[in-house]
């Protein structure tokens, strides 16, 4: 089946690159977003998010006429929903309201033969829920949950698995899990992705595809929690955890990830809760891993308090308000400028609140101050501070390090 027009709903970190890559293959793409400013920016051939090379691809797609953005959905042959799935309330319950709004917004323009794909990371059952919302809005059309293989509209889940910072490359080269509600849904969705995907399009059903995405990020979260727990144990036992892990990883079947200040970003710290919310009684290890990783910033803050006391005991002439603290790195991981859900930023902000003296930050990937933290260059921060907290292993930090015993190195770069 030929896809003449594709519509992408949600023009954020995943939707916009996906829309641009389809358009770069000379398919007409209608991008839909509720944010008028984002729509206007894209229609000028510009972008509103940070991702290497995306500006060029969007600019080319818009100028050549293959990509346009709008607030209101228009008819298309395939609709990809790539909207956020945040939490609602404090209980880590997934909030499907954006997916619900997107489904209800496209329902009026659906026609027989169309394909609807949910790309947003979702709890198991969300794709079936999308089909229910669509069916309720369009009783004149048939859907897979009732008509099976003969349905007018095909519905599938195809989770994205791209790494922020490498989105354009990984969109094309990664294998893709394609989970249709029926075999025909899967076939049609595979045909769509084959327009640009060079990796394999692997067929499964919608529920397995949903769970596959959650499993990938939970696997990483559990492994990082193991490393973080080891780091706390090793601190107590006076063992260098990085040396320990590198020794253990010499075993051919052991591959432990790295400890850090905690897990940040909008994927790994979020997705495991989608499994916990569906199966709270069973997902015990997955929940415990989340709690270990979420507890790590607090442990680092306690370390700062202990180190400050040691420093003051050793230097009776210094008062706490005279002690200068430098925090190195604020982003949620190395070599990016993204501070969303960053454990490093959380720690630096908390230290700033409780520390009576000056607290500086060094975030070389961001211009200017961040969340009220004075952003210094590395050299000045090292020279000025009495107490140092390394939070992110940015490339810029690899050469120089403070010559001080008052150092908390959460990434094993300087110790
Ligand atoms: N981290 C550690 N130790 C490690 C590795 C990572 O503490 O050994 C921390 C990082 O510092 C960061 C967090 O984990 O705070 C997450 O970083 P990441 O690079 O592991 O992952 P993300 O969140 O940037 O992207 C992940 C990727 N998933 C996997 O690698 C399984 C990506 O492929 C997904 O597309 C993305 O989540 C997503 O959208 O779900």
CSV table of C-alpha atoms and ligand atoms in Angstrom, one decimal:
chain,number,residue,atom,x,y,z
A,1,UNK,CA,0.0,0.0,0.0
A,2,UNK,CA,1.3,3.5,-0.9
A,3,UNK,CA,1.3,6.2,1.8
A,4,UNK,CA,0.8,9.5,-0.1
A,5,UNK,CA,0.3,11.6,3.1
A,6,UNK,CA,1.4,10.8,6.6
A,7,UNK,CA,0.4,12.8,9.7
A,8,UNK,CA,2.5,13.0,12.8
A,9,UNK,CA,0.6,14.1,15.9
A,10,UNK,CA,3.0,15.7,18.5
A,11,UNK,CA,6.0,17.5,17.1
A,12,UNK,CA,8.4,17.1,20.1
A,13,UNK,CA,11.6,15.2,20.6
A,14,UNK,CA,10.4,12.1,18.7
A,15,UNK,CA,7.5,13.4,16.5
A,16,UNK,CA,9.4,16.2,14.8
A,17,UNK,CA,12.5,14.1,13.8
A,18,UNK,CA,10.2,11.3,12.6
A,19,UNK,CA,8.1,13.8,10.5
A,20,UNK,CA,11.3,15.3,9.0
A,21,UNK,CA,12.7,11.9,8.1
A,22,UNK,CA,9.5,10.8,6.3
A,23,UNK,CA,9.5,14.2,4.5
A,24,UNK,CA,13.2,13.7,3.5
A,25,UNK,CA,12.0,10.5,1.7
A,26,UNK,CA,9.7,12.8,-0.4
A,27,UNK,CA,6.5,11.8,1.3
A,28,UNK,CA,4.0,14.6,2.2
A,29,UNK,CA,3.9,15.0,5.9
A,30,UNK,CA,1.4,17.0,8.0
A,31,UNK,CA,2.7,17.6,11.4
A,32,UNK,CA,0.1,18.4,14.1
A,33,UNK,CA,0.8,20.1,17.4
A,34,UNK,CA,-1.3,22.0,20.0
A,35,UNK,CA,1.5,24.5,20.5
A,36,UNK,CA,0.9,27.4,18.0
A,37,UNK,CA,4.5,28.7,18.5
A,38,UNK,CA,6.0,25.3,17.7
A,39,UNK,CA,3.8,25.1,14.5
A,40,UNK,CA,4.9,28.6,13.4
A,41,UNK,CA,8.5,27.9,14.1
A,42,UNK,CA,8.4,24.7,12.0
A,43,UNK,CA,6.6,26.3,9.1
A,44,UNK,CA,9.4,28.8,9.0
A,45,UNK,CA,11.8,25.9,8.5
A,46,UNK,CA,13.2,26.3,12.0
A,47,UNK,CA,13.1,24.0,15.1
A,48,UNK,CA,12.1,24.5,18.8
A,49,UNK,CA,14.1,21.6,20.3
A,50,UNK,CA,17.8,20.8,20.6
A,51,UNK,CA,18.9,17.8,18.5
A,52,UNK,CA,22.0,17.6,16.3
A,53,UNK,CA,21.4,18.2,12.5
A,54,UNK,CA,17.6,18.3,13.0
A,55,UNK,CA,17.5,22.0,12.0
A,56,UNK,CA,19.0,21.2,8.5
A,57,UNK,CA,16.6,18.3,7.8
A,58,UNK,CA,13.5,20.3,8.9
A,59,UNK,CA,14.6,23.3,6.9
A,60,UNK,CA,15.0,21.2,3.8
A,61,UNK,CA,11.7,19.4,4.3
A,62,UNK,CA,9.8,22.6,4.7
A,63,UNK,CA,11.4,24.5,1.9
A,64,UNK,CA,10.9,21.6,-0.5
A,65,UNK,CA,7.2,21.5,0.5
A,66,UNK,CA,7.1,18.0,2.0
A,67,UNK,CA,6.5,19.1,5.6
A,68,UNK,CA,4.0,21.5,7.0
A,69,UNK,CA,2.7,21.9,10.5
A,70,UNK,CA,-0.8,22.7,11.7
A,71,UNK,CA,-2.9,22.9,14.8
A,72,UNK,CA,-5.9,20.9,13.4
A,73,UNK,CA,-5.5,17.4,12.0
A,74,UNK,CA,-6.2,16.9,8.2
A,75,UNK,CA,-6.9,13.7,6.3
A,76,UNK,CA,-3.9,11.4,5.7
A,77,UNK,CA,-3.2,7.7,5.0
A,78,UNK,CA,-1.4,7.1,8.2
A,79,UNK,CA,-1.4,8.8,11.6
A,80,UNK,CA,1.5,8.5,14.1
A,81,UNK,CA,0.8,9.6,17.6
A,82,UNK,CA,3.9,10.8,19.4
A,83,UNK,CA,2.6,12.8,22.3
A,84,UNK,CA,3.9,12.7,26.0
A,85,UNK,CA,2.8,10.2,28.5
A,86,UNK,CA,3.6,11.8,31.9
A,87,UNK,CA,2.5,10.8,35.4
A,88,UNK,CA,-0.7,12.0,36.9
A,89,UNK,CA,-0.6,12.8,40.7
A,90,UNK,CA,2.2,11.6,43.0
A,91,UNK,CA,1.6,7.9,42.6
A,92,UNK,CA,3.5,7.4,39.3
A,93,UNK,CA,0.3,6.5,37.5
A,94,UNK,CA,0.5,7.0,33.7
A,95,UNK,CA,-1.5,9.9,32.4
A,96,UNK,CA,-3.0,9.0,29.0
A,97,UNK,CA,-4.9,12.3,28.5
A,98,UNK,CA,-2.5,13.5,25.8
A,99,UNK,CA,-3.0,10.2,23.9
A,100,UNK,CA,-6.8,10.5,24.4
A,101,UNK,CA,-6.9,14.1,23.1
A,102,UNK,CA,-4.7,13.1,20.0
A,103,UNK,CA,-7.0,10.1,19.3
A,104,UNK,CA,-10.1,12.3,19.6
A,105,UNK,CA,-8.6,15.0,17.4
A,106,UNK,CA,-7.8,12.6,14.5
A,107,UNK,CA,-11.0,10.6,14.7
A,108,UNK,CA,-13.1,13.1,12.6
A,109,UNK,CA,-10.7,12.9,9.6
A,110,UNK,CA,-10.2,9.1,9.5
A,111,UNK,CA,-11.3,7.3,6.4
A,112,UNK,CA,-11.5,3.6,5.5
A,113,UNK,CA,-8.1,2.1,4.9
A,114,UNK,CA,-6.2,4.4,7.2
A,115,UNK,CA,-3.5,3.3,9.6
A,116,UNK,CA,-3.1,4.7,13.2
A,117,UNK,CA,0.1,4.1,15.1
A,118,UNK,CA,0.8,4.8,18.7
A,119,UNK,CA,4.5,5.7,19.1
A,120,UNK,CA,4.3,7.2,22.6
A,121,UNK,CA,5.8,5.0,25.3
A,122,UNK,CA,2.7,3.6,27.0
A,123,UNK,CA,1.5,1.1,29.6
A,124,UNK,CA,0.3,-2.2,28.3
A,125,UNK,CA,-3.2,-1.9,26.9
A,126,UNK,CA,-2.9,1.7,25.7
A,127,UNK,CA,-3.0,0.8,22.0
A,128,UNK,CA,-6.3,-1.1,22.6
A,129,UNK,CA,-7.5,1.9,24.5
A,130,UNK,CA,-6.7,4.2,21.5
A,131,UNK,CA,-8.7,1.9,19.2
A,132,UNK,CA,-11.6,2.1,21.7
A,133,UNK,CA,-11.5,5.9,21.7
A,134,UNK,CA,-11.4,6.0,17.9
A,135,UNK,CA,-14.3,3.5,17.7
A,136,UNK,CA,-16.4,5.5,20.1
A,137,UNK,CA,-15.9,8.7,18.0
A,138,UNK,CA,-16.5,6.9,14.6
A,139,UNK,CA,-19.3,4.4,14.8
A,140,UNK,CA,-19.4,4.5,10.9
A,141,UNK,CA,-16.0,2.8,10.7
A,142,UNK,CA,-14.9,-0.7,11.9
A,143,UNK,CA,-11.9,-1.3,14.1
A,144,UNK,CA,-9.6,-4.3,14.8
A,145,UNK,CA,-11.1,-5.0,18.3
A,146,UNK,CA,-14.4,-5.9,16.7
A,147,UNK,CA,-13.8,-6.5,13.0
A,148,UNK,CA,-10.4,-8.2,13.3
A,149,UNK,CA,-8.4,-8.6,10.0
A,150,UNK,CA,-11.3,-7.0,8.1
A,151,UNK,CA,-11.3,-3.7,10.0
A,152,UNK,CA,-11.6,-0.4,8.1
A,153,UNK,CA,-8.9,1.2,10.3
A,154,UNK,CA,-5.6,-0.6,11.3
A,155,UNK,CA,-4.1,0.2,14.7
A,156,UNK,CA,-0.6,-0.7,15.9
A,157,UNK,CA,2.0,0.2,18.5
A,158,UNK,CA,5.6,0.9,17.3
A,159,UNK,CA,7.7,2.3,20.1
A,160,UNK,CA,10.6,4.6,19.4
A,161,UNK,CA,14.0,3.6,20.9
A,162,UNK,CA,16.3,6.4,19.8
A,163,UNK,CA,18.9,8.0,22.0
A,164,UNK,CA,18.6,11.7,22.6
A,165,UNK,CA,21.5,13.3,20.8
A,166,UNK,CA,21.6,10.6,18.1
A,167,UNK,CA,18.0,10.6,17.1
A,168,UNK,CA,18.3,11.1,13.3
A,169,UNK,CA,20.9,8.4,13.0
A,170,UNK,CA,19.1,5.9,15.3
A,171,UNK,CA,15.7,6.5,13.8
A,172,UNK,CA,17.0,5.1,10.5
A,173,UNK,CA,19.5,2.4,11.7
A,174,UNK,CA,17.7,0.9,14.8
A,175,UNK,CA,15.6,-2.2,14.5
A,176,UNK,CA,11.9,-1.5,15.0
A,177,UNK,CA,9.4,-3.5,17.0
A,178,UNK,CA,6.0,-3.4,15.1
A,179,UNK,CA,3.0,-4.6,17.1
A,180,UNK,CA,-0.3,-4.5,15.3
A,181,UNK,CA,-3.7,-5.3,16.8
A,182,UNK,CA,-4.0,-7.8,13.9
A,183,UNK,CA,-1.6,-9.3,11.4
A,184,UNK,CA,-2.8,-6.9,8.7
A,185,UNK,CA,-2.2,-4.0,11.1
A,186,UNK,CA,1.4,-5.2,11.6
A,187,UNK,CA,2.0,-5.6,7.9
A,188,UNK,CA,0.7,-2.2,7.1
A,189,UNK,CA,2.7,-0.6,9.9
A,190,UNK,CA,5.9,-2.4,8.7
A,191,UNK,CA,5.3,-1.1,5.2
A,192,UNK,CA,5.1,2.4,6.5
A,193,UNK,CA,8.4,2.3,8.6
A,194,UNK,CA,10.2,0.6,5.7
A,195,UNK,CA,10.0,4.0,3.9
A,196,UNK,CA,13.1,5.1,6.0
A,197,UNK,CA,14.1,2.3,8.5
A,198,UNK,CA,17.2,0.5,7.5
A,199,UNK,CA,17.1,-1.8,10.6
A,200,UNK,CA,14.9,-4.8,10.7
A,201,UNK,CA,11.1,-4.3,11.3
A,202,UNK,CA,10.3,-7.1,13.7
A,203,UNK,CA,6.6,-8.2,13.9
A,204,UNK,CA,4.7,-8.8,17.1
A,205,UNK,CA,1.4,-7.9,18.7
A,206,UNK,CA,0.5,-4.6,20.3
A,207,UNK,CA,0.8,-5.6,23.9
A,208,UNK,CA,4.2,-7.3,23.4
A,209,UNK,CA,5.4,-4.2,21.6
A,210,UNK,CA,4.3,-2.0,24.5
A,211,UNK,CA,6.0,-4.2,27.0
A,212,UNK,CA,9.1,-4.5,24.9
A,213,UNK,CA,9.8,-0.8,25.2
A,214,UNK,CA,9.1,-0.7,28.9
A,215,UNK,CA,11.3,-3.8,29.4
A,216,UNK,CA,14.3,-2.2,27.6
A,217,UNK,CA,14.3,0.8,29.8
A,218,UNK,CA,13.5,-1.2,33.0
A,219,UNK,CA,16.4,-3.6,32.2
A,220,UNK,CA,18.8,-0.6,32.1
A,221,UNK,CA,17.2,0.9,35.2
A,222,UNK,CA,17.6,-2.3,37.2
A,223,UNK,CA,21.2,-2.7,36.0
A,224,UNK,CA,22.0,0.9,37.0
A,225,UNK,CA,20.3,0.4,40.4
A,226,UNK,CA,22.6,-2.6,40.9
A,227,UNK,CA,25.6,-0.4,40.2
A,228,UNK,CA,24.3,2.4,42.4
A,229,UNK,CA,23.7,0.0,45.3
A,230,UNK,CA,27.2,-1.4,44.8
A,231,UNK,CA,28.6,2.1,45.0
A,232,UNK,CA,26.9,2.7,48.4
A,233,UNK,CA,28.1,-0.7,49.7
A,234,UNK,CA,31.7,0.0,48.4
A,235,UNK,CA,31.7,3.4,50.0
A,236,UNK,CA,31.0,1.7,53.4
A,237,UNK,CA,33.6,-1.0,52.8
A,238,UNK,CA,36.3,1.4,51.5
A,239,UNK,CA,36.5,-0.2,48.0
A,240,UNK,CA,36.7,1.8,44.8
A,241,UNK,CA,33.5,0.8,43.0
A,242,UNK,CA,34.7,1.7,39.5
A,243,UNK,CA,37.8,-0.6,39.9
A,244,UNK,CA,35.5,-3.3,41.3
A,245,UNK,CA,33.0,-3.1,38.4
A,246,UNK,CA,35.8,-3.1,35.8
A,247,UNK,CA,37.2,-6.2,37.4
A,248,UNK,CA,33.8,-8.0,37.5
A,249,UNK,CA,33.1,-7.0,33.9
A,250,UNK,CA,36.2,-8.9,32.8
A,251,UNK,CA,34.0,-12.0,33.3
A,252,UNK,CA,32.7,-12.9,29.9
A,253,UNK,CA,29.1,-13.0,31.0
A,254,UNK,CA,29.0,-10.0,33.4
A,255,UNK,CA,28.2,-6.5,32.2
A,256,UNK,CA,27.5,-4.1,35.0
A,257,UNK,CA,26.6,-0.5,34.1
A,258,UNK,CA,28.0,2.5,35.9
A,259,UNK,CA,26.9,4.2,39.1
A,260,UNK,CA,26.2,7.9,39.2
A,261,UNK,CA,24.3,10.6,41.1
A,262,UNK,CA,20.9,9.0,40.2
A,263,UNK,CA,19.0,8.3,37.0
A,264,UNK,CA,17.7,11.2,35.0
A,265,UNK,CA,16.0,11.9,31.7
A,266,UNK,CA,12.5,11.4,30.6
A,267,UNK,CA,12.6,7.6,29.8
A,268,UNK,CA,14.5,5.3,32.1
A,269,UNK,CA,13.3,7.0,35.3
A,270,UNK,CA,9.7,7.0,34.1
A,271,UNK,CA,9.0,3.8,32.0
A,272,UNK,CA,9.5,1.2,34.8
A,273,UNK,CA,6.7,2.8,36.7
A,274,UNK,CA,4.3,2.0,33.8
A,275,UNK,CA,5.0,-1.7,34.5
A,276,UNK,CA,4.7,-1.2,38.3
A,277,UNK,CA,1.3,0.6,37.8
A,278,UNK,CA,-0.2,-2.3,35.9
A,279,UNK,CA,1.2,-5.1,38.1
A,280,UNK,CA,2.1,-3.6,41.5
A,281,UNK,CA,2.1,-7.0,43.3
A,282,UNK,CA,4.5,-8.6,40.8
A,283,UNK,CA,6.9,-5.9,39.7
A,284,UNK,CA,8.9,-6.0,43.0
A,285,UNK,CA,12.4,-5.8,41.6
A,286,UNK,CA,11.5,-3.2,39.1
A,287,UNK,CA,10.0,-1.0,41.9
A,288,UNK,CA,13.0,-1.6,44.2
A,289,UNK,CA,15.3,-0.5,41.4
A,290,UNK,CA,13.4,2.7,40.9
A,291,UNK,CA,13.6,3.4,44.6
A,292,UNK,CA,17.3,2.7,44.7
A,293,UNK,CA,18.0,5.1,41.8
A,294,UNK,CA,15.6,7.7,43.1
A,295,UNK,CA,17.3,7.6,46.5
A,296,UNK,CA,20.8,8.1,45.1
A,297,UNK,CA,20.6,12.0,45.0
A,298,UNK,CA,19.7,12.0,48.7
A,299,UNK,CA,22.7,9.8,49.5
A,300,UNK,CA,25.0,12.2,47.6
A,301,UNK,CA,23.6,15.2,49.6
A,302,UNK,CA,24.3,13.3,52.8
A,303,UNK,CA,27.9,12.8,51.6
A,304,UNK,CA,28.2,16.5,51.0
A,305,UNK,CA,27.0,17.2,54.6
A,306,UNK,CA,29.6,14.6,56.0
A,307,UNK,CA,32.4,16.0,53.9
A,308,UNK,CA,31.6,19.6,54.9
A,309,UNK,CA,31.8,18.6,58.6
A,310,UNK,CA,35.2,16.8,58.0
A,311,UNK,CA,36.5,19.9,56.2
A,312,UNK,CA,35.4,22.3,59.0
A,313,UNK,CA,36.9,20.0,61.7
A,314,UNK,CA,40.2,20.0,59.8
A,315,UNK,CA,40.1,23.8,59.3
A,316,UNK,CA,38.9,25.4,62.5
A,317,UNK,CA,39.6,28.9,61.1
A,318,UNK,CA,36.9,28.3,58.4
A,319,UNK,CA,33.2,28.9,59.1
A,320,UNK,CA,30.6,27.0,57.0
A,321,UNK,CA,29.6,30.3,55.3
A,322,UNK,CA,33.2,30.7,54.1
A,323,UNK,CA,33.3,27.3,52.4
A,324,UNK,CA,32.8,27.5,48.6
A,325,UNK,CA,31.2,24.4,46.8
A,326,UNK,CA,31.5,23.7,43.1
A,327,UNK,CA,29.2,21.2,41.4
A,328,UNK,CA,30.5,19.9,38.1
A,329,UNK,CA,27.8,19.1,35.5
A,330,UNK,CA,24.1,19.7,35.7
A,331,UNK,CA,22.7,17.8,32.6
A,332,UNK,CA,21.0,14.4,33.0
A,333,UNK,CA,23.9,12.7,31.3
A,334,UNK,CA,27.3,13.3,29.8
A,335,UNK,CA,27.8,15.6,26.8
A,336,UNK,CA,24.3,17.0,26.4
A,337,UNK,CA,22.6,20.2,27.5
A,338,UNK,CA,19.3,18.6,28.7
A,339,UNK,CA,18.6,19.1,32.4
A,340,UNK,CA,15.1,17.6,32.4
A,341,UNK,CA,14.7,15.2,35.4
A,342,UNK,CA,18.4,15.6,36.0
A,343,UNK,CA,19.7,14.1,39.3
A,344,UNK,CA,22.8,16.3,39.0
A,345,UNK,CA,20.7,19.5,38.9
A,346,UNK,CA,18.5,18.2,41.7
A,347,UNK,CA,21.6,17.7,43.9
A,348,UNK,CA,23.2,21.0,43.0
A,349,UNK,CA,20.0,22.9,43.7
A,350,UNK,CA,19.6,21.1,47.1
A,351,UNK,CA,23.2,21.9,48.1
A,352,UNK,CA,22.6,25.5,47.1
A,353,UNK,CA,19.6,25.6,49.4
A,354,UNK,CA,21.3,24.0,52.5
A,355,UNK,CA,24.8,25.3,52.1
A,356,UNK,CA,25.5,28.5,54.0
A,357,UNK,CA,28.3,29.7,51.7
A,358,UNK,CA,28.7,30.1,47.9
A,359,UNK,CA,27.7,27.3,45.5
A,360,UNK,CA,28.9,27.4,41.9
A,361,UNK,CA,28.1,25.1,39.0
A,362,UNK,CA,30.1,24.2,35.9
A,363,UNK,CA,27.8,23.2,33.0
A,364,UNK,CA,29.9,23.8,29.8
A,365,UNK,CA,27.0,22.7,27.5
A,366,UNK,CA,24.8,25.5,28.7
A,367,UNK,CA,25.4,29.3,28.3
A,368,UNK,CA,24.6,31.4,31.4
A,369,UNK,CA,23.3,30.5,34.9
A,370,UNK,CA,21.0,27.5,35.4
A,371,UNK,CA,18.1,27.5,38.0
A,372,UNK,CA,19.8,30.3,40.0
A,373,UNK,CA,23.1,28.5,40.0
A,374,UNK,CA,26.1,30.6,38.9
A,375,UNK,CA,27.6,28.8,35.9
A,376,UNK,CA,31.4,29.2,36.0
A,377,UNK,CA,34.2,27.9,33.7
A,378,UNK,CA,35.9,24.8,34.9
A,379,UNK,CA,39.2,26.5,35.8
A,380,UNK,CA,37.7,29.2,38.0
A,381,UNK,CA,35.4,26.7,39.8
A,382,UNK,CA,38.3,24.5,40.6
A,383,UNK,CA,40.4,27.4,41.8
A,384,UNK,CA,37.6,29.0,43.9
A,385,UNK,CA,36.1,26.0,45.7
A,386,UNK,CA,37.0,24.2,48.9
A,387,UNK,CA,34.6,21.3,48.3
A,388,UNK,CA,34.0,19.7,44.9
A,389,UNK,CA,31.1,17.6,43.7
A,390,UNK,CA,31.5,15.9,40.3
A,391,UNK,CA,28.0,15.0,39.0
A,392,UNK,CA,28.4,14.4,35.2
A,393,UNK,CA,31.3,12.9,33.3
A,394,UNK,CA,31.3,15.6,30.5
A,395,UNK,CA,34.2,15.3,28.0
A,396,UNK,CA,35.3,18.8,29.1
A,397,UNK,CA,36.0,17.5,32.6
A,398,UNK,CA,38.3,14.7,31.5
A,399,UNK,CA,41.6,16.6,31.5
A,400,UNK,CA,41.7,18.8,34.6
A,401,UNK,CA,40.6,17.9,38.2
A,402,UNK,CA,40.8,19.6,41.6
A,403,UNK,CA,43.8,18.6,43.7
A,404,UNK,CA,41.7,18.2,46.8
A,405,UNK,CA,40.7,15.5,49.3
A,406,UNK,CA,37.3,17.3,49.7
A,407,UNK,CA,35.9,15.7,46.5
A,408,UNK,CA,32.7,13.7,45.9
A,409,UNK,CA,33.1,12.0,42.6
A,410,UNK,CA,29.8,10.4,41.7
A,411,UNK,CA,31.0,9.3,38.3
A,412,UNK,CA,34.5,7.9,39.1
A,413,UNK,CA,36.2,10.4,36.7
A,414,UNK,CA,38.5,12.2,39.2
A,415,UNK,CA,38.9,9.7,42.0
B,1,LIG,N1,23.1,6.2,33.6
B,1,LIG,C1,23.8,5.7,34.7
B,1,LIG,N2,24.7,4.7,34.5
B,1,LIG,C2,24.9,4.1,33.3
B,1,LIG,C3,24.1,4.5,32.2
B,1,LIG,C4,23.3,5.6,32.3
B,1,LIG,O1,23.7,6.3,35.8
B,1,LIG,O2,25.7,3.2,33.2
B,1,LIG,C5,22.2,7.3,33.7
B,1,LIG,C6,22.5,8.5,32.8
B,1,LIG,O3,23.5,9.3,33.4
B,1,LIG,C7,21.2,9.2,32.7
B,1,LIG,C8,20.2,8.0,32.7
B,1,LIG,O4,20.9,6.9,33.2
B,1,LIG,O5,20.9,10.0,33.9
B,1,LIG,C9,19.6,7.6,31.4
B,1,LIG,O6,20.6,7.7,30.3
B,1,LIG,P1,20.7,6.7,29.1
B,1,LIG,O7,21.8,7.2,28.2
B,1,LIG,O8,20.9,5.3,29.6
B,1,LIG,O9,19.3,6.8,28.4
B,1,LIG,P2,18.3,7.9,27.8
B,1,LIG,O10,17.3,8.2,28.9
B,1,LIG,O11,19.0,9.1,27.2
B,1,LIG,O12,17.6,7.1,26.6
B,1,LIG,C10,17.0,5.8,26.9
B,1,LIG,C11,17.5,4.8,25.9
B,1,LIG,N3,17.1,3.4,26.3
B,1,LIG,C12,18.1,2.4,26.4
B,1,LIG,O13,19.3,2.6,26.2
B,1,LIG,C13,17.5,1.1,26.8
B,1,LIG,C14,17.0,5.1,24.5
B,1,LIG,O14,17.4,4.0,23.6
B,1,LIG,C15,15.5,5.2,24.5
B,1,LIG,O15,14.9,5.5,23.3
B,1,LIG,C16,15.1,6.3,25.5
B,1,LIG,O16,15.6,5.9,26.8
B,1,LIG,C17,13.6,6.4,25.5
B,1,LIG,O17,13.1,7.3,24.8
B,1,LIG,O18,12.9,5.6,26.1
